[in-house]
Amino acid sequence: MIVIENLDHICLGTANLNKAIEFYKEILDCEVIEQTDKFALLELDRIILKLNYIPDYKFPIKNPAAFTISFNLDVDDFTNAVIELEEKKIPIIHGPIPVEGGETLLIKDPDGHWIELKYKE
């Protein structure tokens, strides 16, 4: 058996590195910890996202059940997130809907990656 200590990072492709960085900084409050013209490492809590520049990249997955990055919020932050998404004109693709003792919603980043924001009471 392979013994894994932790998750190192999650890689996402992007056709526009600067636009993706701006989205993750402004919408999800990620901090840029390293950036080149080919990639950026962003940190959110203990999660590292690596955005890799790929010319003409298009996220191929149409169904969020196949691949979604899911973030937990508390109930007040969830309510504020809905308001902020509306103010910043970020389309909510699905939700908010009740699930598992809380609510969830789906958005997409500029390259079409599915992002779930949810809370549980």
Short mmCIF file of N, CA, C and O in Angstrom, two decimals:
data_model
loop_
_atom_site.label_atom_id
_atom_site.label_comp_id
_atom_site.label_asym_id
_atom_site.label_seq_id
_atom_site.Cartn_x
_atom_site.Cartn_y
_atom_site.Cartn_z
N MET A 1 0.83 -1.17 0.00
CA MET A 1 0.00 0.00 0.00
C MET A 1 0.89 1.25 0.00
O MET A 1 1.87 1.32 0.71
N ILE A 2 0.49 2.23 -0.79
CA ILE A 2 1.19 3.51 -0.82
C ILE A 2 0.65 4.38 0.30
O ILE A 2 -0.57 4.57 0.42
N VAL A 3 1.52 4.91 1.14
CA VAL A 3 1.10 5.75 2.26
C VAL A 3 1.24 7.21 1.84
O VAL A 3 2.35 7.70 1.64
N ILE A 4 0.11 7.89 1.72
CA ILE A 4 0.09 9.29 1.31
C ILE A 4 0.01 10.17 2.55
O ILE A 4 -0.81 9.94 3.43
N GLU A 5 0.86 11.18 2.60
CA GLU A 5 0.86 12.08 3.75
C GLU A 5 -0.15 13.20 3.61
O GLU A 5 -0.78 13.60 4.58
N ASN A 6 -0.29 13.77 2.40
CA ASN A 6 -1.26 14.84 2.19
C ASN A 6 -1.39 15.14 0.70
O ASN A 6 -0.64 14.60 -0.11
N LEU A 7 -2.32 15.99 0.37
CA LEU A 7 -2.50 16.44 -1.00
C LEU A 7 -1.55 17.60 -1.25
O LEU A 7 -1.51 18.56 -0.47
N ASP A 8 -0.73 17.51 -2.29
CA ASP A 8 0.23 18.56 -2.57
C ASP A 8 -0.43 19.75 -3.26
O ASP A 8 -0.35 20.88 -2.79
N HIS A 9 -1.08 19.52 -4.41
CA HIS A 9 -1.74 20.60 -5.12
C HIS A 9 -2.74 20.04 -6.13
O HIS A 9 -2.72 18.85 -6.44
N ILE A 10 -3.58 20.91 -6.65
CA ILE A 10 -4.53 20.58 -7.70
C ILE A 10 -4.14 21.41 -8.91
O ILE A 10 -3.95 22.63 -8.80
N CYS A 11 -3.99 20.76 -10.08
CA CYS A 11 -3.63 21.47 -11.32
C CYS A 11 -4.88 21.76 -12.13
O CYS A 11 -5.74 20.89 -12.30
N LEU A 12 -4.94 22.97 -12.67
CA LEU A 12 -6.01 23.36 -13.57
C LEU A 12 -5.38 24.05 -14.78
O LEU A 12 -4.48 24.87 -14.62
N GLY A 13 -5.86 23.73 -15.95
CA GLY A 13 -5.40 24.41 -17.15
C GLY A 13 -6.12 25.74 -17.31
O GLY A 13 -7.23 25.92 -16.83
N THR A 14 -5.47 26.66 -18.00
CA THR A 14 -6.09 27.95 -18.29
C THR A 14 -5.55 28.50 -19.60
O THR A 14 -4.36 28.39 -19.89
N ALA A 15 -6.44 29.10 -20.37
CA ALA A 15 -6.04 29.75 -21.62
C ALA A 15 -5.58 31.18 -21.37
O ALA A 15 -4.91 31.77 -22.22
N ASN A 16 -5.94 31.75 -20.23
CA ASN A 16 -5.57 33.11 -19.90
C ASN A 16 -5.15 33.15 -18.44
O ASN A 16 -5.98 33.27 -17.54
N LEU A 17 -3.86 33.04 -18.21
CA LEU A 17 -3.32 32.93 -16.85
C LEU A 17 -3.70 34.13 -15.99
O LEU A 17 -4.14 33.98 -14.85
N ASN A 18 -3.55 35.33 -16.52
CA ASN A 18 -3.85 36.53 -15.72
C ASN A 18 -5.33 36.62 -15.34
O ASN A 18 -5.66 36.99 -14.22
N LYS A 19 -6.21 36.27 -16.27
CA LYS A 19 -7.65 36.29 -15.98
C LYS A 19 -8.01 35.25 -14.92
O LYS A 19 -8.80 35.52 -14.01
N ALA A 20 -7.41 34.07 -15.00
CA ALA A 20 -7.66 33.03 -14.01
C ALA A 20 -7.14 33.44 -12.64
O ALA A 20 -7.83 33.27 -11.62
N ILE A 21 -5.95 34.02 -12.60
CA ILE A 21 -5.39 34.49 -11.33
C ILE A 21 -6.31 35.53 -10.70
O ILE A 21 -6.63 35.48 -9.51
N GLU A 22 -6.75 36.48 -11.49
CA GLU A 22 -7.65 37.53 -10.99
C GLU A 22 -8.93 36.91 -10.41
O GLU A 22 -9.39 37.30 -9.33
N PHE A 23 -9.52 35.94 -11.10
CA PHE A 23 -10.74 35.28 -10.62
C PHE A 23 -10.50 34.64 -9.26
O PHE A 23 -11.25 34.87 -8.31
N TYR A 24 -9.46 33.83 -9.16
CA TYR A 24 -9.21 33.11 -7.91
C TYR A 24 -8.81 34.05 -6.77
O TYR A 24 -9.13 33.79 -5.62
N LYS A 25 -8.14 35.15 -7.09
CA LYS A 25 -7.80 36.13 -6.05
C LYS A 25 -9.04 36.91 -5.62
O LYS A 25 -9.31 37.04 -4.43
N GLU A 26 -9.79 37.43 -6.57
CA GLU A 26 -10.90 38.33 -6.27
C GLU A 26 -12.15 37.60 -5.79
O GLU A 26 -12.88 38.12 -4.95
N ILE A 27 -12.42 36.43 -6.31
CA ILE A 27 -13.65 35.71 -5.96
C ILE A 27 -13.43 34.75 -4.80
O ILE A 27 -14.26 34.67 -3.90
N LEU A 28 -12.33 34.02 -4.78
CA LEU A 28 -12.12 33.01 -3.75
C LEU A 28 -11.03 33.37 -2.75
O LEU A 28 -10.67 32.57 -1.90
N ASP A 29 -10.50 34.59 -2.84
CA ASP A 29 -9.52 35.10 -1.89
C ASP A 29 -8.25 34.26 -1.81
O ASP A 29 -7.65 34.11 -0.75
N CYS A 30 -7.82 33.72 -2.94
CA CYS A 30 -6.56 32.98 -2.99
C CYS A 30 -5.40 33.97 -3.00
O CYS A 30 -5.52 35.09 -3.48
N GLU A 31 -4.27 33.51 -2.51
CA GLU A 31 -3.05 34.31 -2.50
C GLU A 31 -2.07 33.72 -3.50
O GLU A 31 -1.82 32.51 -3.50
N VAL A 32 -1.50 34.55 -4.37
CA VAL A 32 -0.50 34.09 -5.31
C VAL A 32 0.81 33.91 -4.54
O VAL A 32 1.31 34.84 -3.92
N ILE A 33 1.36 32.68 -4.58
CA ILE A 33 2.62 32.43 -3.89
C ILE A 33 3.79 32.28 -4.85
O ILE A 33 4.94 32.38 -4.44
N GLU A 34 3.48 32.04 -6.12
CA GLU A 34 4.53 31.99 -7.15
C GLU A 34 3.85 32.17 -8.50
O GLU A 34 2.75 31.67 -8.73
N GLN A 35 4.53 32.90 -9.41
CA GLN A 35 3.97 33.11 -10.74
C GLN A 35 5.09 33.24 -11.76
O GLN A 35 6.08 33.92 -11.52
N THR A 36 4.91 32.56 -12.90
CA THR A 36 5.77 32.72 -14.06
C THR A 36 4.85 32.98 -15.25
O THR A 36 3.64 33.11 -15.08
N ASP A 37 5.40 33.02 -16.44
CA ASP A 37 4.53 33.16 -17.62
C ASP A 37 3.88 31.84 -18.01
O ASP A 37 3.00 31.81 -18.86
N LYS A 38 4.27 30.73 -17.39
CA LYS A 38 3.73 29.40 -17.71
C LYS A 38 2.77 28.86 -16.65
O LYS A 38 1.95 28.00 -16.94
N PHE A 39 2.88 29.32 -15.40
CA PHE A 39 2.02 28.80 -14.33
C PHE A 39 1.95 29.78 -13.17
O PHE A 39 2.75 30.72 -13.08
N ALA A 40 0.99 29.53 -12.30
CA ALA A 40 0.89 30.27 -11.04
C ALA A 40 0.48 29.30 -9.95
O ALA A 40 -0.33 28.39 -10.19
N LEU A 41 1.06 29.47 -8.79
CA LEU A 41 0.64 28.71 -7.60
C LEU A 41 -0.16 29.65 -6.72
O LEU A 41 0.31 30.74 -6.37
N LEU A 42 -1.37 29.22 -6.38
CA LEU A 42 -2.24 30.01 -5.53
C LEU A 42 -2.57 29.21 -4.28
O LEU A 42 -2.74 27.98 -4.37
N GLU A 43 -2.66 29.90 -3.17
CA GLU A 43 -2.94 29.22 -1.91
C GLU A 43 -4.25 29.72 -1.33
O GLU A 43 -4.53 30.92 -1.31
N LEU A 44 -5.04 28.78 -0.85
CA LEU A 44 -6.27 29.07 -0.13
C LEU A 44 -6.30 28.16 1.08
O LEU A 44 -6.43 26.94 0.92
N ASP A 45 -6.13 28.74 2.25
CA ASP A 45 -6.00 27.96 3.47
C ASP A 45 -4.80 27.03 3.30
O ASP A 45 -3.70 27.50 3.12
N ARG A 46 -4.99 25.73 3.29
CA ARG A 46 -3.86 24.82 3.06
C ARG A 46 -3.94 24.16 1.68
O ARG A 46 -3.23 23.20 1.41
N ILE A 47 -4.78 24.68 0.81
CA ILE A 47 -4.95 24.11 -0.53
C ILE A 47 -4.11 24.92 -1.51
O ILE A 47 -4.16 26.14 -1.51
N ILE A 48 -3.35 24.22 -2.34
CA ILE A 48 -2.57 24.88 -3.39
C ILE A 48 -3.22 24.54 -4.73
O ILE A 48 -3.42 23.37 -5.06
N LEU A 49 -3.54 25.58 -5.50
CA LEU A 49 -4.01 25.41 -6.87
C LEU A 49 -2.87 25.83 -7.79
O LEU A 49 -2.29 26.90 -7.63
N LYS A 50 -2.57 24.97 -8.76
CA LYS A 50 -1.57 25.31 -9.77
C LYS A 50 -2.31 25.57 -11.07
O LYS A 50 -2.98 24.67 -11.61
N LEU A 51 -2.24 26.79 -11.54
CA LEU A 51 -2.85 27.16 -12.81
C LEU A 51 -1.78 27.08 -13.88
O LEU A 51 -0.79 27.80 -13.83
N ASN A 52 -1.97 26.18 -14.83
CA ASN A 52 -1.01 25.99 -15.92
C ASN A 52 -1.52 26.66 -17.19
O ASN A 52 -2.64 26.36 -17.64
N TYR A 53 -0.71 27.54 -17.75
CA TYR A 53 -1.07 28.18 -19.01
C TYR A 53 -0.97 27.17 -20.14
O TYR A 53 0.09 26.56 -20.35
N ILE A 54 -2.09 26.98 -20.84
CA ILE A 54 -2.15 26.08 -22.00
C ILE A 54 -2.87 26.86 -23.10
O ILE A 54 -4.06 27.13 -22.98
N PRO A 55 -2.15 27.26 -24.16
CA PRO A 55 -2.81 28.03 -25.23
C PRO A 55 -4.06 27.30 -25.75
O PRO A 55 -4.06 26.09 -25.90
N ASP A 56 -5.13 28.06 -25.95
CA ASP A 56 -6.40 27.54 -26.49
C ASP A 56 -7.05 26.49 -25.60
O ASP A 56 -7.86 25.68 -26.07
N TYR A 57 -6.72 26.48 -24.31
CA TYR A 57 -7.29 25.49 -23.39
C TYR A 57 -8.80 25.67 -23.27
O TYR A 57 -9.30 26.79 -23.16
N LYS A 58 -9.52 24.56 -23.29
CA LYS A 58 -10.96 24.54 -23.04
C LYS A 58 -11.24 23.37 -22.11
O LYS A 58 -10.88 22.23 -22.42
N PHE A 59 -11.86 23.63 -20.99
CA PHE A 59 -12.20 22.58 -20.03
C PHE A 59 -13.22 21.65 -20.68
O PHE A 59 -14.29 22.09 -21.09
N PRO A 60 -12.90 20.36 -20.80
CA PRO A 60 -13.73 19.46 -21.59
C PRO A 60 -14.95 18.87 -20.88
O PRO A 60 -15.80 18.28 -21.53
N ILE A 61 -15.06 19.04 -19.57
CA ILE A 61 -16.10 18.33 -18.83
C ILE A 61 -17.35 19.19 -18.71
O ILE A 61 -17.32 20.29 -18.15
N LYS A 62 -18.45 18.68 -19.23
CA LYS A 62 -19.72 19.40 -19.22
C LYS A 62 -20.57 19.08 -17.99
O LYS A 62 -21.45 19.83 -17.62
N ASN A 63 -20.32 17.95 -17.37
CA ASN A 63 -21.13 17.49 -16.25
C ASN A 63 -20.38 17.71 -14.94
O ASN A 63 -19.31 17.14 -14.74
N PRO A 64 -20.92 18.52 -14.02
CA PRO A 64 -20.20 18.80 -12.78
C PRO A 64 -20.00 17.56 -11.90
O PRO A 64 -19.13 17.55 -11.03
N ALA A 65 -20.77 16.51 -12.14
CA ALA A 65 -20.58 15.28 -11.36
C ALA A 65 -19.25 14.60 -11.70
O ALA A 65 -18.72 13.81 -10.92
N ALA A 66 -18.69 14.92 -12.87
CA ALA A 66 -17.44 14.30 -13.31
C ALA A 66 -16.21 14.95 -12.67
O ALA A 66 -15.22 14.27 -12.42
N PHE A 67 -16.25 16.26 -12.43
CA PHE A 67 -15.12 16.94 -11.80
C PHE A 67 -15.57 18.31 -11.28
O PHE A 67 -15.97 19.17 -12.06
N THR A 68 -15.51 18.48 -9.99
CA THR A 68 -15.86 19.75 -9.35
C THR A 68 -14.92 19.99 -8.18
O THR A 68 -14.61 19.07 -7.44
N ILE A 69 -14.48 21.22 -8.02
CA ILE A 69 -13.74 21.60 -6.83
C ILE A 69 -14.78 22.18 -5.86
O ILE A 69 -15.50 23.12 -6.21
N SER A 70 -14.86 21.62 -4.67
CA SER A 70 -15.91 21.99 -3.73
C SER A 70 -15.30 22.66 -2.49
O SER A 70 -14.36 22.12 -1.90
N PHE A 71 -15.84 23.81 -2.13
CA PHE A 71 -15.37 24.56 -0.98
C PHE A 71 -16.49 24.71 0.05
O PHE A 71 -17.63 25.03 -0.31
N ASN A 72 -16.17 24.48 1.32
CA ASN A 72 -17.12 24.65 2.42
C ASN A 72 -17.04 26.08 2.95
O ASN A 72 -15.95 26.64 3.09
N LEU A 73 -18.21 26.64 3.24
CA LEU A 73 -18.32 27.96 3.85
C LEU A 73 -19.22 27.83 5.07
O LEU A 73 -19.95 26.85 5.20
N ASP A 74 -19.21 28.84 5.94
CA ASP A 74 -20.23 28.83 6.98
C ASP A 74 -21.47 29.53 6.42
O ASP A 74 -21.41 30.14 5.35
N VAL A 75 -22.59 29.43 7.11
CA VAL A 75 -23.85 29.91 6.56
C VAL A 75 -23.83 31.40 6.24
O VAL A 75 -24.33 31.82 5.20
N ASP A 76 -23.24 32.22 7.11
CA ASP A 76 -23.19 33.66 6.84
C ASP A 76 -22.31 33.97 5.63
O ASP A 76 -22.65 34.82 4.81
N ASP A 77 -21.17 33.28 5.53
CA ASP A 77 -20.28 33.49 4.37
C ASP A 77 -20.96 33.03 3.08
O ASP A 77 -20.74 33.61 2.03
N PHE A 78 -21.77 31.97 3.16
CA PHE A 78 -22.49 31.50 1.97
C PHE A 78 -23.47 32.57 1.49
O PHE A 78 -23.51 32.90 0.31
N THR A 79 -24.22 33.14 2.42
CA THR A 79 -25.17 34.20 2.07
C THR A 79 -24.44 35.39 1.46
O THR A 79 -24.86 35.92 0.43
N ASN A 80 -23.32 35.77 2.05
CA ASN A 80 -22.52 36.88 1.50
C ASN A 80 -21.94 36.53 0.14
O ASN A 80 -21.82 37.39 -0.74
N ALA A 81 -21.56 35.25 -0.05
CA ALA A 81 -21.01 34.82 -1.34
C ALA A 81 -22.04 34.97 -2.45
O ALA A 81 -21.71 35.41 -3.56
N VAL A 82 -23.28 34.60 -2.17
CA VAL A 82 -24.34 34.74 -3.18
C VAL A 82 -24.48 36.20 -3.59
O VAL A 82 -24.54 36.52 -4.78
N ILE A 83 -24.49 37.09 -2.61
CA ILE A 83 -24.61 38.52 -2.88
C ILE A 83 -23.40 39.01 -3.69
O ILE A 83 -23.55 39.73 -4.69
N GLU A 84 -22.20 38.61 -3.29
CA GLU A 84 -20.98 39.04 -3.99
C GLU A 84 -20.94 38.53 -5.42
O GLU A 84 -20.55 39.26 -6.34
N LEU A 85 -21.33 37.28 -5.63
CA LEU A 85 -21.35 36.72 -6.99
C LEU A 85 -22.30 37.53 -7.87
O LEU A 85 -21.98 37.84 -9.02
N GLU A 86 -23.46 37.86 -7.33
CA GLU A 86 -24.42 38.67 -8.10
C GLU A 86 -23.86 40.05 -8.39
O GLU A 86 -23.97 40.54 -9.51
N GLU A 87 -23.24 40.69 -7.39
CA GLU A 87 -22.67 42.03 -7.58
C GLU A 87 -21.55 42.02 -8.61
O GLU A 87 -21.40 42.97 -9.38
N LYS A 88 -20.74 40.96 -8.62
CA LYS A 88 -19.61 40.87 -9.54
C LYS A 88 -19.99 40.22 -10.87
O LYS A 88 -19.13 39.96 -11.71
N LYS A 89 -21.28 39.97 -11.04
CA LYS A 89 -21.81 39.41 -12.30
C LYS A 89 -21.20 38.06 -12.66
O LYS A 89 -20.97 37.75 -13.82
N ILE A 90 -20.90 37.24 -11.61
CA ILE A 90 -20.45 35.87 -11.82
C ILE A 90 -21.69 35.00 -11.86
O ILE A 90 -22.43 34.91 -10.87
N PRO A 91 -21.99 34.38 -13.00
CA PRO A 91 -23.22 33.60 -13.09
C PRO A 91 -23.22 32.40 -12.15
O PRO A 91 -22.24 31.66 -12.06
N ILE A 92 -24.32 32.24 -11.43
CA ILE A 92 -24.55 31.04 -10.64
C ILE A 92 -25.23 30.06 -11.58
O ILE A 92 -26.35 30.29 -12.04
N ILE A 93 -24.53 28.97 -11.91
CA ILE A 93 -25.01 28.01 -12.90
C ILE A 93 -26.15 27.17 -12.34
O ILE A 93 -27.10 26.85 -13.04
N HIS A 94 -26.04 26.83 -11.06
CA HIS A 94 -27.06 25.99 -10.43
C HIS A 94 -27.14 26.35 -8.96
O HIS A 94 -26.12 26.44 -8.28
N GLY A 95 -28.35 26.56 -8.46
CA GLY A 95 -28.54 26.84 -7.05
C GLY A 95 -28.77 28.31 -6.80
O GLY A 95 -28.95 29.08 -7.73
N PRO A 96 -28.75 28.69 -5.54
CA PRO A 96 -28.59 27.85 -4.36
C PRO A 96 -29.77 26.88 -4.19
O PRO A 96 -30.91 27.26 -4.43
N ILE A 97 -29.43 25.67 -3.80
CA ILE A 97 -30.45 24.66 -3.52
C ILE A 97 -30.12 23.98 -2.20
O ILE A 97 -28.96 23.89 -1.82
N PRO A 98 -31.14 23.50 -1.50
CA PRO A 98 -30.88 22.80 -0.24
C PRO A 98 -30.28 21.42 -0.48
O PRO A 98 -30.70 20.70 -1.39
N VAL A 99 -29.26 21.08 0.31
CA VAL A 99 -28.65 19.75 0.29
C VAL A 99 -28.09 19.43 1.66
O VAL A 99 -27.57 20.30 2.35
N GLU A 100 -28.20 18.19 2.08
CA GLU A 100 -27.50 17.66 3.26
C GLU A 100 -27.42 18.63 4.44
O GLU A 100 -26.36 18.87 4.99
N GLY A 101 -28.55 19.23 4.82
CA GLY A 101 -28.54 20.12 5.97
C GLY A 101 -27.94 21.48 5.71
O GLY A 101 -27.52 22.16 6.64
N GLY A 102 -27.86 21.90 4.48
CA GLY A 102 -27.31 23.20 4.13
C GLY A 102 -27.77 23.62 2.76
O GLY A 102 -28.88 23.31 2.33
N GLU A 103 -26.91 24.32 2.05
CA GLU A 103 -27.19 24.75 0.68
C GLU A 103 -25.93 24.65 -0.15
O GLU A 103 -24.82 24.65 0.37
N THR A 104 -26.12 24.60 -1.46
CA THR A 104 -25.00 24.52 -2.39
C THR A 104 -25.32 25.34 -3.63
O THR A 104 -26.49 25.59 -3.95
N LEU A 105 -24.27 25.75 -4.31
CA LEU A 105 -24.42 26.40 -5.61
C LEU A 105 -23.20 26.08 -6.46
O LEU A 105 -22.15 25.70 -5.93
N LEU A 106 -23.37 26.20 -7.76
CA LEU A 106 -22.27 25.94 -8.70
C LEU A 106 -21.99 27.19 -9.53
O LEU A 106 -22.92 27.84 -10.01
N ILE A 107 -20.72 27.49 -9.68
CA ILE A 107 -20.26 28.53 -10.59
C ILE A 107 -19.16 27.92 -11.46
O ILE A 107 -18.77 26.78 -11.25
N LYS A 108 -18.68 28.67 -12.43
CA LYS A 108 -17.55 28.26 -13.24
C LYS A 108 -16.48 29.34 -13.19
O LYS A 108 -16.80 30.53 -13.12
N ASP A 109 -15.22 28.91 -13.26
CA ASP A 109 -14.14 29.90 -13.38
C ASP A 109 -14.05 30.33 -14.85
O ASP A 109 -14.81 29.83 -15.69
N PRO A 110 -13.17 31.26 -15.20
CA PRO A 110 -13.12 31.76 -16.58
C PRO A 110 -12.85 30.68 -17.64
O PRO A 110 -13.18 30.86 -18.80
N ASP A 111 -12.26 29.55 -17.23
CA ASP A 111 -11.97 28.47 -18.19
C ASP A 111 -13.03 27.38 -18.17
O ASP A 111 -12.91 26.39 -18.88
N GLY A 112 -14.06 27.54 -17.35
CA GLY A 112 -15.15 26.57 -17.32
C GLY A 112 -15.03 25.48 -16.28
O GLY A 112 -15.85 24.57 -16.26
N HIS A 113 -14.04 25.53 -15.39
CA HIS A 113 -13.95 24.55 -14.31
C HIS A 113 -15.11 24.76 -13.36
O HIS A 113 -15.41 25.89 -12.98
N TRP A 114 -15.74 23.67 -12.96
CA TRP A 114 -16.86 23.72 -12.02
C TRP A 114 -16.35 23.97 -10.61
O TRP A 114 -15.43 23.30 -10.15
N ILE A 115 -16.99 24.90 -9.91
CA ILE A 115 -16.67 25.21 -8.52
C ILE A 115 -17.97 25.19 -7.72
O ILE A 115 -18.94 25.87 -8.07
N GLU A 116 -17.96 24.38 -6.66
CA GLU A 116 -19.11 24.31 -5.78
C GLU A 116 -18.80 25.09 -4.51
O GLU A 116 -17.73 24.95 -3.93
N LEU A 117 -19.76 25.90 -4.09
CA LEU A 117 -19.69 26.58 -2.80
C LEU A 117 -20.85 26.05 -1.98
O LEU A 117 -21.99 26.03 -2.46
N LYS A 118 -20.58 25.61 -0.74
CA LYS A 118 -21.65 25.00 0.05
C LYS A 118 -21.44 25.23 1.53
O LYS A 118 -20.35 25.61 1.95
N TYR A 119 -22.51 25.01 2.28
CA TYR A 119 -22.40 25.01 3.73
C TYR A 119 -23.31 23.92 4.29
O TYR A 119 -24.25 23.49 3.63
N LYS A 120 -22.97 23.47 5.48
CA LYS A 120 -23.79 22.54 6.24
C LYS A 120 -23.98 23.13 7.62
O LYS A 120 -23.05 23.67 8.20
N GLU A 121 -25.20 23.02 8.12
CA GLU A 121 -25.45 23.54 9.48
C GLU A 121 -25.12 22.49 10.50
O GLU A 121 -25.09 21.34 10.27
#
